[in-house]
PDB file of N, CA and C in Angstrom:
ATOM      1  N   UNK I   1       0.843  -1.178   0.000  1.00 68.00           N
ATOM      2  CA  UNK I   1       0.000   0.000   0.000  1.00 68.00           C
ATOM      3  C   UNK I   1       0.886   1.239   0.000  1.00 68.00           C
ATOM      4  N   UNK I   2       0.745   2.073  -1.003  1.00 71.00           N
ATOM      5  CA  UNK I   2       1.593   3.255  -1.189  1.00 71.00           C
ATOM      6  C   UNK I   2       1.498   4.214  -0.010  1.00 71.00           C
ATOM      7  N   UNK I   3       0.314   4.467   0.493  1.00 79.00           N
ATOM      8  CA  UNK I   3       0.135   5.424   1.594  1.00 79.00           C
ATOM      9  C   UNK I   3       0.897   4.977   2.849  1.00 79.00           C
ATOM     10  N   UNK I   4       0.923   3.698   3.117  1.00 80.00           N
ATOM     11  CA  UNK I   4       1.667   3.178   4.269  1.00 80.00           C
ATOM     12  C   UNK I   4       3.161   3.183   3.974  1.00 80.00           C
ATOM     13  N   UNK I   5       3.533   2.722   2.791  1.00 73.00           N
ATOM     14  CA  UNK I   5       4.950   2.628   2.423  1.00 73.00           C
ATOM     15  C   UNK I   5       5.640   3.986   2.452  1.00 73.00           C
ATOM     16  N   UNK I   6       4.986   5.015   1.967  1.00 73.00           N
ATOM     17  CA  UNK I   6       5.610   6.336   1.879  1.00 73.00           C
ATOM     18  C   UNK I   6       5.873   6.933   3.261  1.00 73.00           C
ATOM     19  N   UNK I   7       5.167   6.446   4.282  1.00 78.00           N
ATOM     20  CA  UNK I   7       5.340   6.945   5.650  1.00 78.00           C
ATOM     21  C   UNK I   7       6.293   6.088   6.478  1.00 78.00           C
ATOM     22  N   UNK I   8       6.790   4.992   5.906  1.00 79.00           N
ATOM     23  CA  UNK I   8       7.663   4.077   6.631  1.00 79.00           C
ATOM     24  C   UNK I   8       9.106   4.538   6.546  1.00 79.00           C
ATOM     25  N   UNK I   9       9.733   4.867   7.691  1.00 80.00           N
ATOM     26  CA  UNK I   9      11.135   5.313   7.647  1.00 80.00           C
ATOM     27  C   UNK I   9      12.060   4.171   7.239  1.00 80.00           C
ATOM     28  N   UNK I  10      13.101   4.507   6.511  1.00 79.00           N
ATOM     29  CA  UNK I  10      14.107   3.541   6.061  1.00 79.00           C
ATOM     30  C   UNK I  10      15.470   4.073   6.479  1.00 79.00           C
ATOM     31  N   UNK I  11      16.263   3.242   7.119  1.00 82.00           N
ATOM     32  CA  UNK I  11      17.618   3.636   7.508  1.00 82.00           C
ATOM     33  C   UNK I  11      18.628   3.120   6.498  1.00 82.00           C
ATOM     34  N   UNK I  12      19.631   3.927   6.206  1.00 81.00           N
ATOM     35  CA  UNK I  12      20.651   3.530   5.230  1.00 81.00           C
ATOM     36  C   UNK I  12      22.035   3.581   5.848  1.00 81.00           C
ATOM     37  N   UNK I  13      22.745   2.470   5.754  1.00 84.00           N
ATOM     38  CA  UNK I  13      24.141   2.420   6.177  1.00 84.00           C
ATOM     39  C   UNK I  13      25.012   2.244   4.941  1.00 84.00           C
ATOM     40  N   UNK I  14      25.969   3.133   4.726  1.00 83.00           N
ATOM     41  CA  UNK I  14      26.843   2.988   3.555  1.00 83.00           C
ATOM     42  C   UNK I  14      27.796   1.808   3.757  1.00 83.00           C
ATOM     43  N   UNK I  15      27.853   0.914   2.781  1.00 80.00           N
ATOM     44  CA  UNK I  15      28.715  -0.262   2.911  1.00 80.00           C
ATOM     45  C   UNK I  15      29.589  -0.498   1.688  1.00 80.00           C
ATOM     46  N   UNK I  16      29.601   0.418   0.757  1.00 72.00           N
ATOM     47  CA  UNK I  16      30.409   0.243  -0.447  1.00 72.00           C
ATOM     48  C   UNK I  16      30.763   1.574  -1.051  1.00 72.00           C
ATOM     49  N   UNK I  17      31.042   1.594  -2.335  1.00 61.00           N
ATOM     50  CA  UNK I  17      31.465   2.832  -2.982  1.00 61.00           C
ATOM     51  C   UNK I  17      30.318   3.586  -3.629  1.00 61.00           C
ATOM     52  N   UNK I  18      29.198   2.927  -3.905  1.00 59.00           N
ATOM     53  CA  UNK I  18      28.079   3.599  -4.561  1.00 59.00           C
ATOM     54  C   UNK I  18      26.989   3.982  -3.586  1.00 59.00           C
ATOM     55  N   UNK I  19      27.257   4.901  -2.693  1.00 76.00           N
ATOM     56  CA  UNK I  19      26.314   5.255  -1.634  1.00 76.00           C
ATOM     57  C   UNK I  19      25.855   6.710  -1.749  1.00 76.00           C
ATOM     58  N   UNK I  20      25.503   7.105  -2.943  1.00 73.00           N
ATOM     59  CA  UNK I  20      25.176   8.515  -3.173  1.00 73.00           C
ATOM     60  C   UNK I  20      23.946   8.974  -2.394  1.00 73.00           C
ATOM     61  N   UNK I  21      22.965   8.116  -2.214  1.00 75.00           N
ATOM     62  CA  UNK I  21      21.770   8.519  -1.468  1.00 75.00           C
ATOM     63  C   UNK I  21      22.127   8.797  -0.013  1.00 75.00           C
ATOM     64  N   UNK I  22      22.852   7.908   0.620  1.00 80.00           N
ATOM     65  CA  UNK I  22      23.259   8.097   2.005  1.00 80.00           C
ATOM     66  C   UNK I  22      24.129   9.349   2.138  1.00 80.00           C
ATOM     67  N   UNK I  23      25.052   9.541   1.217  1.00 80.00           N
ATOM     68  CA  UNK I  23      25.915  10.728   1.241  1.00 80.00           C
ATOM     69  C   UNK I  23      25.086  11.999   1.115  1.00 80.00           C
ATOM     70  N   UNK I  24      24.089  11.991   0.244  1.00 77.00           N
ATOM     71  CA  UNK I  24      23.233  13.167   0.055  1.00 77.00           C
ATOM     72  C   UNK I  24      22.425  13.474   1.303  1.00 77.00           C
ATOM     73  N   UNK I  25      21.885  12.438   1.944  1.00 79.00           N
ATOM     74  CA  UNK I  25      21.099  12.643   3.154  1.00 79.00           C
ATOM     75  C   UNK I  25      21.955  13.213   4.289  1.00 79.00           C
ATOM     76  N   UNK I  26      23.172  12.704   4.437  1.00 83.00           N
ATOM     77  CA  UNK I  26      24.070  13.236   5.468  1.00 83.00           C
ATOM     78  C   UNK I  26      24.493  14.661   5.135  1.00 83.00           C
ATOM     79  N   UNK I  27      24.734  14.929   3.865  1.00 81.00           N
ATOM     80  CA  UNK I  27      25.120  16.279   3.445  1.00 81.00           C
ATOM     81  C   UNK I  27      24.032  17.292   3.792  1.00 81.00           C
ATOM     82  N   UNK I  28      22.780  16.914   3.581  1.00 80.00           N
ATOM     83  CA  UNK I  28      21.663  17.796   3.898  1.00 80.00           C
ATOM     84  C   UNK I  28      21.616  18.141   5.383  1.00 80.00           C
ATOM     85  N   UNK I  29      22.185  17.298   6.210  1.00 82.00           N
ATOM     86  CA  UNK I  29      22.226  17.541   7.660  1.00 82.00           C
ATOM     87  C   UNK I  29      23.584  18.105   8.088  1.00 82.00           C
ATOM     88  N   UNK I  30      24.398  18.512   7.101  1.00 86.00           N
ATOM     89  CA  UNK I  30      25.738  19.063   7.352  1.00 86.00           C
ATOM     90  C   UNK I  30      26.612  18.090   8.142  1.00 86.00           C
ATOM     91  N   UNK I  31      26.460  16.807   7.836  1.00 86.00           N
ATOM     92  CA  UNK I  31      27.234  15.769   8.505  1.00 86.00           C
ATOM     93  C   UNK I  31      28.255  15.177   7.547  1.00 86.00           C
ATOM     94  N   UNK I  32      29.385  14.788   8.095  1.00 87.00           N
ATOM     95  CA  UNK I  32      30.409  14.111   7.305  1.00 87.00           C
ATOM     96  C   UNK I  32      29.882  12.739   6.887  1.00 87.00           C
ATOM     97  N   UNK I  33      30.197  12.348   5.667  1.00 85.00           N
ATOM     98  CA  UNK I  33      29.760  11.058   5.141  1.00 85.00           C
ATOM     99  C   UNK I  33      30.561   9.935   5.797  1.00 85.00           C
ATOM    100  N   UNK I  34      29.886   9.133   6.609  1.00 87.00           N
ATOM    101  CA  UNK I  34      30.527   7.967   7.227  1.00 87.00           C
ATOM    102  C   UNK I  34      29.443   7.017   7.721  1.00 87.00           C
ATOM    103  N   UNK I  35      29.812   5.756   7.843  1.00 88.00           N
ATOM    104  CA  UNK I  35      28.873   4.758   8.365  1.00 88.00           C
ATOM    105  C   UNK I  35      28.503   5.097   9.809  1.00 88.00           C
ATOM    106  N   UNK I  36      29.459   5.626  10.558  1.00 91.00           N
ATOM    107  CA  UNK I  36      29.205   5.985  11.950  1.00 91.00           C
ATOM    108  C   UNK I  36      28.128   7.070  12.059  1.00 91.00           C
ATOM    109  N   UNK I  37      28.251   8.120  11.245  1.00 89.00           N
ATOM    110  CA  UNK I  37      27.251   9.188  11.274  1.00 89.00           C
ATOM    111  C   UNK I  37      25.891   8.688  10.803  1.00 89.00           C
ATOM    112  N   UNK I  38      25.883   7.822   9.797  1.00 89.00           N
ATOM    113  CA  UNK I  38      24.615   7.262   9.308  1.00 89.00           C
ATOM    114  C   UNK I  38      23.948   6.440  10.412  1.00 89.00           C
ATOM    115  N   UNK I  39      24.732   5.595  11.087  1.00 90.00           N
ATOM    116  CA  UNK I  39      24.193   4.775  12.178  1.00 90.00           C
ATOM    117  C   UNK I  39      23.663   5.658  13.306  1.00 90.00           C
ATOM    118  N   UNK I  40      24.383   6.715  13.620  1.00 90.00           N
ATOM    119  CA  UNK I  40      23.949   7.639  14.663  1.00 90.00           C
ATOM    120  C   UNK I  40      22.580   8.231  14.343  1.00 90.00           C
ATOM    121  N   UNK I  41      22.380   8.638  13.081  1.00 86.00           N
ATOM    122  CA  UNK I  41      21.097   9.225  12.688  1.00 86.00           C
ATOM    123  C   UNK I  41      19.968   8.202  12.699  1.00 86.00           C
ATOM    124  N   UNK I  42      20.282   6.959  12.373  1.00 87.00           N
ATOM    125  CA  UNK I  42      19.267   5.899  12.423  1.00 87.00           C
ATOM    126  C   UNK I  42      18.856   5.644  13.873  1.00 87.00           C
ATOM    127  N   UNK I  43      19.849   5.497  14.747  1.00 90.00           N
ATOM    128  CA  UNK I  43      19.571   5.229  16.164  1.00 90.00           C
ATOM    129  C   UNK I  43      18.784   6.371  16.788  1.00 90.00           C
ATOM    130  N   UNK I  44      19.151   7.581  16.437  1.00 87.00           N
ATOM    131  CA  UNK I  44      18.500   8.770  16.989  1.00 87.00           C
ATOM    132  C   UNK I  44      17.100   8.980  16.404  1.00 87.00           C
ATOM    133  N   UNK I  45      16.808   8.288  15.325  1.00 84.00           N
ATOM    134  CA  UNK I  45      15.495   8.444  14.707  1.00 84.00           C
ATOM    135  C   UNK I  45      15.416   9.669  13.809  1.00 84.00           C
ATOM    136  N   UNK I  46      16.553  10.067  13.281  1.00 77.00           N
ATOM    137  CA  UNK I  46      16.581  11.228  12.387  1.00 77.00           C
ATOM    138  C   UNK I  46      15.834  10.933  11.099  1.00 77.00           C
ATOM    139  N   UNK I  47      14.688  11.556  10.927  1.00 78.00           N
ATOM    140  CA  UNK I  47      13.872  11.331   9.736  1.00 78.00           C
ATOM    141  C   UNK I  47      13.964  12.558   8.845  1.00 78.00           C
ATOM    142  N   UNK I  48      14.205  12.314   7.583  1.00 76.00           N
ATOM    143  CA  UNK I  48      14.334  13.389   6.619  1.00 76.00           C
ATOM    144  C   UNK I  48      13.504  13.044   5.385  1.00 76.00           C
ATOM    145  N   UNK I  49      12.608  13.941   4.986  1.00 75.00           N
ATOM    146  CA  UNK I  49      11.814  13.667   3.787  1.00 75.00           C
ATOM    147  C   UNK I  49      12.711  13.562   2.554  1.00 75.00           C
ATOM    148  N   UNK I  50      12.278  12.777   1.609  1.00 72.00           N
ATOM    149  CA  UNK I  50      13.030  12.582   0.378  1.00 72.00           C
ATOM    150  C   UNK I  50      12.093  12.755  -0.806  1.00 72.00           C
ATOM    151  N   UNK I  51      12.464  13.622  -1.707  1.00 71.00           N
ATOM    152  CA  UNK I  51      11.633  13.825  -2.903  1.00 71.00           C
ATOM    153  C   UNK I  51      11.663  12.580  -3.773  1.00 71.00           C
ATOM    154  N   UNK I  52      10.528  12.259  -4.329  1.00 73.00           N
ATOM    155  CA  UNK I  52      10.445  11.100  -5.211  1.00 73.00           C
ATOM    156  C   UNK I  52       9.848  11.511  -6.549  1.00 73.00           C
ATOM    157  N   UNK I  53       9.974  10.613  -7.475  1.00 76.00           N
ATOM    158  CA  UNK I  53       9.485  10.835  -8.824  1.00 76.00           C
ATOM    159  C   UNK I  53       8.647   9.619  -9.207  1.00 76.00           C
ATOM    160  N   UNK I  54       7.607   9.814  -9.958  1.00 79.00           N
ATOM    161  CA  UNK I  54       6.778   8.709 -10.434  1.00 79.00           C
ATOM    162  C   UNK I  54       6.921   8.612 -11.946  1.00 79.00           C
ATOM    163  N   UNK I  55       7.217   7.412 -12.422  1.00 81.00           N
ATOM    164  CA  UNK I  55       7.331   7.173 -13.858  1.00 81.00           C
ATOM    165  C   UNK I  55       6.280   6.141 -14.238  1.00 81.00           C
ATOM    166  N   UNK I  56       5.413   6.511 -15.166  1.00 86.00           N
ATOM    167  CA  UNK I  56       4.368   5.607 -15.651  1.00 86.00           C
ATOM    168  C   UNK I  56       4.778   5.085 -17.022  1.00 86.00           C
ATOM    169  N   UNK I  57       4.785   3.760 -17.170  1.00 87.00           N
ATOM    170  CA  UNK I  57       5.024   3.152 -18.478  1.00 87.00           C
ATOM    171  C   UNK I  57       3.748   2.428 -18.889  1.00 87.00           C
ATOM    172  N   UNK I  58       3.764   1.808 -20.027  1.00 90.00           N
ATOM    173  CA  UNK I  58       2.594   1.081 -20.510  1.00 90.00           C
ATOM    174  C   UNK I  58       2.205  -0.032 -19.541  1.00 90.00           C
ATOM    175  N   UNK I  59       3.218  -0.684 -18.958  1.00 90.00           N
ATOM    176  CA  UNK I  59       2.927  -1.849 -18.134  1.00 90.00           C
ATOM    177  C   UNK I  59       3.184  -1.681 -16.643  1.00 90.00           C
ATOM    178  N   UNK I  60       3.710  -0.525 -16.226  1.00 88.00           N
ATOM    179  CA  UNK I  60       4.114  -0.424 -14.823  1.00 88.00           C
ATOM    180  C   UNK I  60       4.159   1.026 -14.359  1.00 88.00           C
ATOM    181  N   UNK I  61       4.193   1.201 -13.062  1.00 84.00           N
ATOM    182  CA  UNK I  61       4.441   2.493 -12.433  1.00 84.00           C
ATOM    183  C   UNK I  61       5.614   2.302 -11.483  1.00 84.00           C
ATOM    184  N   UNK I  62       6.603   3.167 -11.591  1.00 78.00           N
ATOM    185  CA  UNK I  62       7.810   3.052 -10.789  1.00 78.00           C
ATOM    186  C   UNK I  62       8.003   4.342 -10.002  1.00 78.00           C
ATOM    187  N   UNK I  63       8.360   4.210  -8.723  1.00 74.00           N
ATOM    188  CA  UNK I  63       8.649   5.361  -7.876  1.00 74.00           C
ATOM    189  C   UNK I  63      10.147   5.376  -7.617  1.00 74.00           C
ATOM    190  N   UNK I  64      10.750   6.542  -7.725  1.00 71.00           N
ATOM    191  CA  UNK I  64      12.193   6.615  -7.538  1.00 71.00           C
ATOM    192  C   UNK I  64      12.616   7.988  -7.046  1.00 71.00           C
ATOM    193  N   UNK I  65      13.862   8.065  -6.637  1.00 66.00           N
ATOM    194  CA  UNK I  65      14.470   9.335  -6.261  1.00 66.00           C
ATOM    195  C   UNK I  65      15.852   9.352  -6.895  1.00 66.00           C
ATOM    196  N   UNK I  66      16.883   9.626  -6.112  1.00 59.00           N
ATOM    197  CA  UNK I  66      18.239   9.608  -6.649  1.00 59.00           C
ATOM    198  C   UNK I  66      18.588   8.212  -7.151  1.00 59.00           C
ATOM    199  N   UNK I  67      17.854   7.228  -6.713  1.00 54.00           N
ATOM    200  CA  UNK I  67      18.153   5.843  -7.036  1.00 54.00           C
ATOM    201  C   UNK I  67      17.989   5.497  -8.509  1.00 54.00           C
ATOM    202  N   UNK I  68      17.353   6.362  -9.284  1.00 53.00           N
ATOM    203  CA  UNK I  68      17.171   6.041 -10.689  1.00 53.00           C
ATOM    204  C   UNK I  68      18.493   5.971 -11.431  1.00 53.00           C
ATOM    205  N   UNK I  69      19.550   6.477 -10.857  1.00 55.00           N
ATOM    206  CA  UNK I  69      20.855   6.465 -11.522  1.00 55.00           C
ATOM    207  C   UNK I  69      21.670   5.214 -11.208  1.00 55.00           C
ATOM    208  N   UNK I  70      21.118   4.284 -10.439  1.00 55.00           N
ATOM    209  CA  UNK I  70      21.891   3.129 -10.010  1.00 55.00           C
ATOM    210  C   UNK I  70      22.483   2.319 -11.150  1.00 55.00           C
ATOM    211  N   UNK I  71      21.786   2.169 -12.249  1.00 68.00           N
ATOM    212  CA  UNK I  71      22.335   1.399 -13.359  1.00 68.00           C
ATOM    213  C   UNK I  71      23.631   2.005 -13.855  1.00 68.00           C
ATOM    214  N   UNK I  72      23.619   3.304 -14.071  1.00 75.00           N
ATOM    215  CA  UNK I  72      24.827   3.987 -14.528  1.00 75.00           C
ATOM    216  C   UNK I  72      25.896   3.963 -13.438  1.00 75.00           C
ATOM    217  N   UNK I  73      25.481   4.218 -12.203  1.00 75.00           N
ATOM    218  CA  UNK I  73      26.436   4.223 -11.089  1.00 75.00           C
ATOM    219  C   UNK I  73      27.096   2.859 -10.940  1.00 75.00           C
ATOM    220  N   UNK I  74      26.322   1.803 -11.075  1.00 76.00           N
ATOM    221  CA  UNK I  74      26.874   0.455 -10.977  1.00 76.00           C
ATOM    222  C   UNK I  74      27.865   0.196 -12.106  1.00 76.00           C
ATOM    223  N   UNK I  75      27.540   0.634 -13.311  1.00 81.00           N
ATOM    224  CA  UNK I  75      28.472   0.468 -14.431  1.00 81.00           C
ATOM    225  C   UNK I  75      29.779   1.217 -14.177  1.00 81.00           C
ATOM    226  N   UNK I  76      29.666   2.444 -13.674  1.00 83.00           N
ATOM    227  CA  UNK I  76      30.865   3.229 -13.373  1.00 83.00           C
ATOM    228  C   UNK I  76      31.685   2.530 -12.293  1.00 83.00           C
ATOM    229  N   UNK I  77      31.017   2.029 -11.269  1.00 80.00           N
ATOM    230  CA  UNK I  77      31.714   1.340 -10.184  1.00 80.00           C
ATOM    231  C   UNK I  77      32.458   0.112 -10.708  1.00 80.00           C
ATOM    232  N   UNK I  78      31.792  -0.675 -11.529  1.00 81.00           N
ATOM    233  CA  UNK I  78      32.420  -1.875 -12.094  1.00 81.00           C
ATOM    234  C   UNK I  78      33.557  -1.497 -13.031  1.00 81.00           C
ATOM    235  N   UNK I  79      33.322  -0.522 -13.894  1.00 82.00           N
ATOM    236  CA  UNK I  79      34.336  -0.092 -14.858  1.00 82.00           C
ATOM    237  C   UNK I  79      35.566   0.475 -14.152  1.00 82.00           C
ATOM    238  N   UNK I  80      35.356   1.160 -13.033  1.00 87.00           N
ATOM    239  CA  UNK I  80      36.467   1.826 -12.353  1.00 87.00           C
ATOM    240  C   UNK I  80      37.235   0.908 -11.408  1.00 87.00           C
ATOM    241  N   UNK I  81      36.734  -0.285 -11.191  1.00 87.00           N
ATOM    242  CA  UNK I  81      37.371  -1.198 -10.233  1.00 87.00           C
ATOM    243  C   UNK I  81      38.840  -1.456 -10.573  1.00 87.00           C
ATOM    244  N   UNK I  82      39.137  -1.598 -11.848  1.00 88.00           N
ATOM    245  CA  UNK I  82      40.517  -1.878 -12.247  1.00 88.00           C
ATOM    246  C   UNK I  82      41.406  -0.632 -12.182  1.00 88.00           C
ATOM    247  N   UNK I  83      40.829   0.511 -11.828  1.00 90.00           N
ATOM    248  CA  UNK I  83      41.586   1.765 -11.736  1.00 90.00           C
ATOM    249  C   UNK I  83      41.792   2.209 -10.292  1.00 90.00           C
ATOM    250  N   UNK I  84      41.628   1.311  -9.330  1.00 90.00           N
ATOM    251  CA  UNK I  84      41.759   1.672  -7.912  1.00 90.00           C
ATOM    252  C   UNK I  84      43.081   2.367  -7.606  1.00 90.00           C
ATOM    253  N   UNK I  85      44.124   2.050  -8.344  1.00 92.00           N
ATOM    254  CA  UNK I  85      45.447   2.618  -8.077  1.00 92.00           C
ATOM    255  C   UNK I  85      45.500   4.137  -8.253  1.00 92.00           C
ATOM    256  N   UNK I  86      44.488   4.746  -8.917  1.00 91.00           N
ATOM    257  CA  UNK I  86      44.505   6.204  -9.074  1.00 91.00           C
ATOM    258  C   UNK I  86      43.619   6.899  -8.032  1.00 91.00           C
ATOM    259  N   UNK I  87      43.113   6.137  -7.065  1.00 88.00           N
ATOM    260  CA  UNK I  87      42.331   6.731  -5.979  1.00 88.00           C
ATOM    261  C   UNK I  87      40.914   7.084  -6.409  1.00 88.00           C
ATOM    262  N   UNK I  88      40.358   8.123  -5.758  1.00 84.00           N
ATOM    263  CA  UNK I  88      38.974   8.518  -6.033  1.00 84.00           C
ATOM    264  C   UNK I  88      38.758   9.031  -7.454  1.00 84.00           C
ATOM    265  N   UNK I  89      39.825   9.428  -8.120  1.00 89.00           N
ATOM    266  CA  UNK I  89      39.715   9.883  -9.514  1.00 89.00           C
ATOM    267  C   UNK I  89      39.216   8.776 -10.423  1.00 89.00           C
ATOM    268  N   UNK I  90      39.306   7.541  -9.944  1.00 89.00           N
ATOM    269  CA  UNK I  90      38.859   6.411 -10.766  1.00 89.00           C
ATOM    270  C   UNK I  90      37.400   6.543 -11.158  1.00 89.00           C
ATOM    271  N   UNK I  91      36.592   7.170 -10.293  1.00 87.00           N
ATOM    272  CA  UNK I  91      35.171   7.314 -10.600  1.00 87.00           C
ATOM    273  C   UNK I  91      34.945   8.294 -11.749  1.00 87.00           C
ATOM    274  N   UNK I  92      35.714   9.353 -11.793  1.00 90.00           N
ATOM    275  CA  UNK I  92      35.605  10.319 -12.895  1.00 90.00           C
ATOM    276  C   UNK I  92      36.025   9.664 -14.197  1.00 90.00           C
ATOM    277  N   UNK I  93      37.160   8.968 -14.167  1.00 90.00           N
ATOM    278  CA  UNK I  93      37.653   8.282 -15.370  1.00 90.00           C
ATOM    279  C   UNK I  93      36.656   7.208 -15.808  1.00 90.00           C
ATOM    280  N   UNK I  94      36.157   6.424 -14.858  1.00 87.00           N
ATOM    281  CA  UNK I  94      35.175   5.384 -15.183  1.00 87.00           C
ATOM    282  C   UNK I  94      33.900   5.967 -15.756  1.00 87.00           C
ATOM    283  N   UNK I  95      33.423   7.091 -15.191  1.00 87.00           N
ATOM    284  CA  UNK I  95      32.202   7.733 -15.689  1.00 87.00           C
ATOM    285  C   UNK I  95      32.407   8.249 -17.104  1.00 87.00           C
ATOM    286  N   UNK I  96      33.533   8.889 -17.339  1.00 90.00           N
ATOM    287  CA  UNK I  96      33.808   9.402 -18.696  1.00 90.00           C
ATOM    288  C   UNK I  96      33.854   8.264 -19.704  1.00 90.00           C
ATOM    289  N   UNK I  97      34.481   7.162 -19.319  1.00 87.00           N
ATOM    290  CA  UNK I  97      34.544   6.006 -20.227  1.00 87.00           C
ATOM    291  C   UNK I  97      33.141   5.476 -20.518  1.00 87.00           C
ATOM    292  N   UNK I  98      32.300   5.378 -19.491  1.00 84.00           N
ATOM    293  CA  UNK I  98      30.924   4.892 -19.691  1.00 84.00           C
ATOM    294  C   UNK I  98      30.113   5.838 -20.570  1.00 84.00           C
ATOM    295  N   UNK I  99      30.315   7.134 -20.405  1.00 84.00           N
ATOM    296  CA  UNK I  99      29.599   8.122 -21.222  1.00 84.00           C
ATOM    297  C   UNK I  99      30.043   8.021 -22.675  1.00 84.00           C
ATOM    298  N   UNK I 100      31.346   7.932 -22.885  1.00 88.00           N
ATOM    299  CA  UNK I 100      31.873   7.853 -24.257  1.00 88.00           C
ATOM    300  C   UNK I 100      31.426   6.567 -24.944  1.00 88.00           C
ATOM    301  N   UNK I 101      31.390   5.461 -24.203  1.00 85.00           N
ATOM    302  CA  UNK I 101      30.989   4.180 -24.794  1.00 85.00           C
ATOM    303  C   UNK I 101      29.487   4.104 -25.050  1.00 85.00           C
ATOM    304  N   UNK I 102      28.715   4.953 -24.407  1.00 74.00           N
ATOM    305  CA  UNK I 102      27.265   5.060 -24.603  1.00 74.00           C
ATOM    306  C   UNK I 102      26.552   3.719 -24.530  1.00 74.00           C
ATOM    307  N   UNK I 103      26.709   3.045 -23.422  1.00 69.00           N
ATOM    308  CA  UNK I 103      26.032   1.765 -23.215  1.00 69.00           C
ATOM    309  C   UNK I 103      24.521   2.002 -23.188  1.00 69.00           C
ATOM    310  N   UNK I 104      23.771   1.146 -23.861  1.00 69.00           N
ATOM    311  CA  UNK I 104      22.312   1.255 -23.877  1.00 69.00           C
ATOM    312  C   UNK I 104      21.730   0.358 -22.790  1.00 69.00           C
ATOM    313  N   UNK I 105      20.737   0.876 -22.073  1.00 62.00           N
ATOM    314  CA  UNK I 105      20.061   0.130 -21.011  1.00 62.00           C
ATOM    315  C   UNK I 105      18.673  -0.233 -21.496  1.00 62.00           C
ATOM    316  N   UNK I 106      18.275  -1.470 -21.249  1.00 66.00           N
ATOM    317  CA  UNK I 106      16.949  -1.922 -21.685  1.00 66.00           C
ATOM    318  C   UNK I 106      16.155  -2.399 -20.496  1.00 66.00           C
TER     319      UNK I 106
END
């Protein structure tokens, strides 16, 4: 039921490299991005509204927020894995490579 689901709080703990939603939520609270800060906000019951988007297709209705970019983010993460030796810049290089290659999503 959408009315119940939209009111249900969800806690997010960052556990990998593709944690843009958690990072954005902490940023909005002027908090440093870390699993510790995320856990603190969950324990404290810190609730923050999140804007969502509704996409209607012929066969389905999908609700999303920043999460709609996960396919691209996952590709960048996978593509950049072999570039770990260049540090955080690997994500920029991986993203540029994915953009230039223009992978189609179905």
